[in-house]
């Protein structure tokens, strides 16, 4: 069974707009996908993922974000929804400064292909984002009006 990893269950309340993944995750769970949510242990370190299903409790984790309970099973995602503050059409993104998703994608992509999808509002697109070698590109960005095929895996 495929495991889908979400960036987070609900927006963080930061000043940048952020799409809630809750409706998407609930629909995917209803369609039979298993959902894994991130567990953050330290900045710039790869994330762990724990299984979650709609209706299950979430608790504030070590870094203040809501996460599955510690007894939820660990899972390796087959696809990741990645948070972003802004993006460009080439799949570069500005995250929220922790480096966790870049570290996670780098670790996962060293083992196998794993698509990364950014969910954003159209007005979060910018012309170009400066990037460094450690920055991981998105394969797709989905906005309310367009799907960007960023070609990161190809």
Short mmCIF file of C-alpha atoms in Angstrom, two decimals:
data_model
loop_
_atom_site.label_atom_id
_atom_site.label_comp_id
_atom_site.label_asym_id
_atom_site.label_seq_id
_atom_site.Cartn_x
_atom_site.Cartn_y
_atom_site.Cartn_z
CA UNK A 1 0.00 0.00 0.00
CA UNK A 2 1.27 3.47 -0.86
CA UNK A 3 2.21 5.86 1.93
CA UNK A 4 1.72 9.56 1.30
CA UNK A 5 3.54 12.01 3.51
CA UNK A 6 2.07 15.40 4.17
CA UNK A 7 4.04 18.47 5.00
CA UNK A 8 1.80 19.22 7.92
CA UNK A 9 -1.81 18.76 8.87
CA UNK A 10 -2.78 22.38 9.24
CA UNK A 11 -1.24 25.78 8.53
CA UNK A 12 1.23 27.01 11.12
CA UNK A 13 -0.17 30.52 11.43
CA UNK A 14 2.99 32.14 10.07
CA UNK A 15 2.63 35.39 8.17
CA UNK A 16 2.98 33.69 4.75
CA UNK A 17 -0.22 32.06 3.47
CA UNK A 18 -0.22 28.30 3.68
CA UNK A 19 -2.71 25.81 2.30
CA UNK A 20 -4.29 23.43 4.78
CA UNK A 21 -3.62 19.84 3.72
CA UNK A 22 -6.44 18.46 5.89
CA UNK A 23 -9.15 18.26 3.17
CA UNK A 24 -6.70 16.62 0.75
CA UNK A 25 -5.45 14.13 3.33
CA UNK A 26 -8.97 13.18 4.36
CA UNK A 27 -9.95 12.61 0.71
CA UNK A 28 -6.82 10.53 0.07
CA UNK A 29 -7.45 8.43 3.19
CA UNK A 30 -11.05 7.89 2.03
CA UNK A 31 -9.64 6.69 -1.32
CA UNK A 32 -7.53 4.08 0.47
CA UNK A 33 -4.13 5.76 0.77
CA UNK A 34 -2.24 5.57 4.05
CA UNK A 35 -1.22 8.97 5.36
CA UNK A 36 2.05 9.62 7.17
CA UNK A 37 2.70 12.91 8.93
CA UNK A 38 6.15 14.30 9.76
CA UNK A 39 7.79 14.07 13.14
CA UNK A 40 10.49 16.71 13.63
CA UNK A 41 13.31 16.03 16.05
CA UNK A 42 15.79 18.82 15.26
CA UNK A 43 16.35 21.56 12.70
CA UNK A 44 18.04 20.55 9.42
CA UNK A 45 17.69 16.82 10.21
CA UNK A 46 15.68 14.32 8.15
CA UNK A 47 12.12 13.85 9.32
CA UNK A 48 10.53 10.64 10.51
CA UNK A 49 6.98 9.85 9.44
CA UNK A 50 4.23 8.22 11.48
CA UNK A 51 0.97 6.86 10.15
CA UNK A 52 -2.17 8.87 10.84
CA UNK A 53 -5.82 8.46 9.87
CA UNK A 54 -8.65 11.02 9.99
CA UNK A 55 -10.09 11.16 13.48
CA UNK A 56 -6.87 10.10 15.21
CA UNK A 57 -5.43 12.41 17.82
CA UNK A 58 -2.44 14.65 17.15
CA UNK A 59 -0.14 16.08 19.83
CA UNK A 60 2.28 19.01 19.85
CA UNK A 61 5.73 17.71 19.04
CA UNK A 62 9.18 18.78 20.19
CA UNK A 63 9.25 21.75 17.80
CA UNK A 64 5.67 22.86 18.51
CA UNK A 65 3.95 21.39 15.43
CA UNK A 66 1.12 18.87 15.62
CA UNK A 67 2.28 15.30 14.99
CA UNK A 68 0.90 11.76 15.27
CA UNK A 69 1.19 10.19 18.70
CA UNK A 70 4.48 8.47 19.57
CA UNK A 71 2.88 5.01 19.41
CA UNK A 72 1.79 5.46 15.76
CA UNK A 73 3.65 3.17 13.35
CA UNK A 74 6.63 4.57 11.45
CA UNK A 75 6.32 4.68 7.65
CA UNK A 76 8.48 5.50 4.62
CA UNK A 77 6.56 7.78 2.24
CA UNK A 78 6.17 7.08 -1.47
CA UNK A 79 5.29 10.71 -2.20
CA UNK A 80 5.76 13.91 -0.19
CA UNK A 81 3.74 17.09 0.02
CA UNK A 82 6.28 19.77 0.91
CA UNK A 83 5.62 23.13 2.62
CA UNK A 84 6.70 26.38 1.04
CA UNK A 85 6.53 30.12 1.49
CA UNK A 86 7.11 30.75 -2.24
CA UNK A 87 8.21 28.85 -5.36
CA UNK A 88 9.34 29.27 -8.94
CA UNK A 89 8.30 27.34 -12.05
CA UNK A 90 11.54 25.30 -11.98
CA UNK A 91 10.57 23.72 -8.65
CA UNK A 92 12.80 25.76 -6.37
CA UNK A 93 11.16 26.79 -3.11
CA UNK A 94 11.68 28.86 -0.05
CA UNK A 95 10.67 26.86 2.99
CA UNK A 96 10.38 27.99 6.57
CA UNK A 97 14.06 27.91 7.47
CA UNK A 98 14.47 24.61 9.28
CA UNK A 99 16.01 22.63 6.42
CA UNK A 100 14.11 19.49 7.45
CA UNK A 101 12.38 18.86 4.14
CA UNK A 102 15.54 19.39 2.07
CA UNK A 103 17.40 16.96 4.37
CA UNK A 104 14.54 14.46 4.19
CA UNK A 105 14.22 14.60 0.41
CA UNK A 106 17.99 14.28 -0.03
CA UNK A 107 18.06 11.20 2.22
CA UNK A 108 15.04 9.61 0.54
CA UNK A 109 16.22 10.40 -3.00
CA UNK A 110 19.60 8.84 -2.25
CA UNK A 111 17.73 5.54 -1.80
CA UNK A 112 14.96 5.80 -4.42
CA UNK A 113 12.80 8.11 -6.47
CA UNK A 114 10.25 10.00 -4.40
CA UNK A 115 8.09 12.71 -5.94
CA UNK A 116 7.83 15.98 -4.04
CA UNK A 117 4.75 18.14 -4.54
CA UNK A 118 4.34 21.69 -3.28
CA UNK A 119 0.86 22.96 -2.51
CA UNK A 120 0.59 26.72 -2.86
CA UNK A 121 -1.56 29.68 -3.75
CA UNK A 122 -0.89 31.13 -7.22
CA UNK A 123 0.32 34.41 -5.74
CA UNK A 124 3.18 32.57 -4.01
CA UNK A 125 4.92 32.10 -7.37
CA UNK A 126 7.99 34.26 -7.97
CA UNK A 127 10.16 34.62 -11.08
CA UNK A 128 13.24 32.85 -9.72
CA UNK A 129 14.58 31.63 -6.40
CA UNK A 130 18.31 31.58 -5.68
CA UNK A 131 19.32 28.06 -4.69
CA UNK A 132 22.27 26.06 -3.44
CA UNK A 133 23.42 22.50 -4.13
CA UNK A 134 21.70 21.10 -1.02
CA UNK A 135 18.29 22.58 -1.95
CA UNK A 136 15.90 19.91 -3.21
CA UNK A 137 13.62 20.78 -6.14
CA UNK A 138 9.95 19.97 -6.29
CA UNK A 139 8.60 17.72 -9.03
CA UNK A 140 5.26 19.52 -9.13
CA UNK A 141 3.60 22.55 -7.61
CA UNK A 142 -0.19 22.59 -7.44
CA UNK A 143 -2.01 25.90 -7.04
CA UNK A 144 -5.71 26.73 -7.19
CA UNK A 145 -5.35 27.60 -10.89
CA UNK A 146 -2.41 25.63 -12.31
CA UNK A 147 -0.24 22.54 -11.98
CA UNK A 148 3.46 23.17 -12.60
CA UNK A 149 5.46 20.18 -13.87
CA UNK A 150 8.88 21.21 -12.62
CA UNK A 151 10.75 18.18 -13.98
CA UNK A 152 12.88 17.69 -10.87
CA UNK A 153 13.07 13.90 -11.30
CA UNK A 154 13.68 13.92 -15.02
#
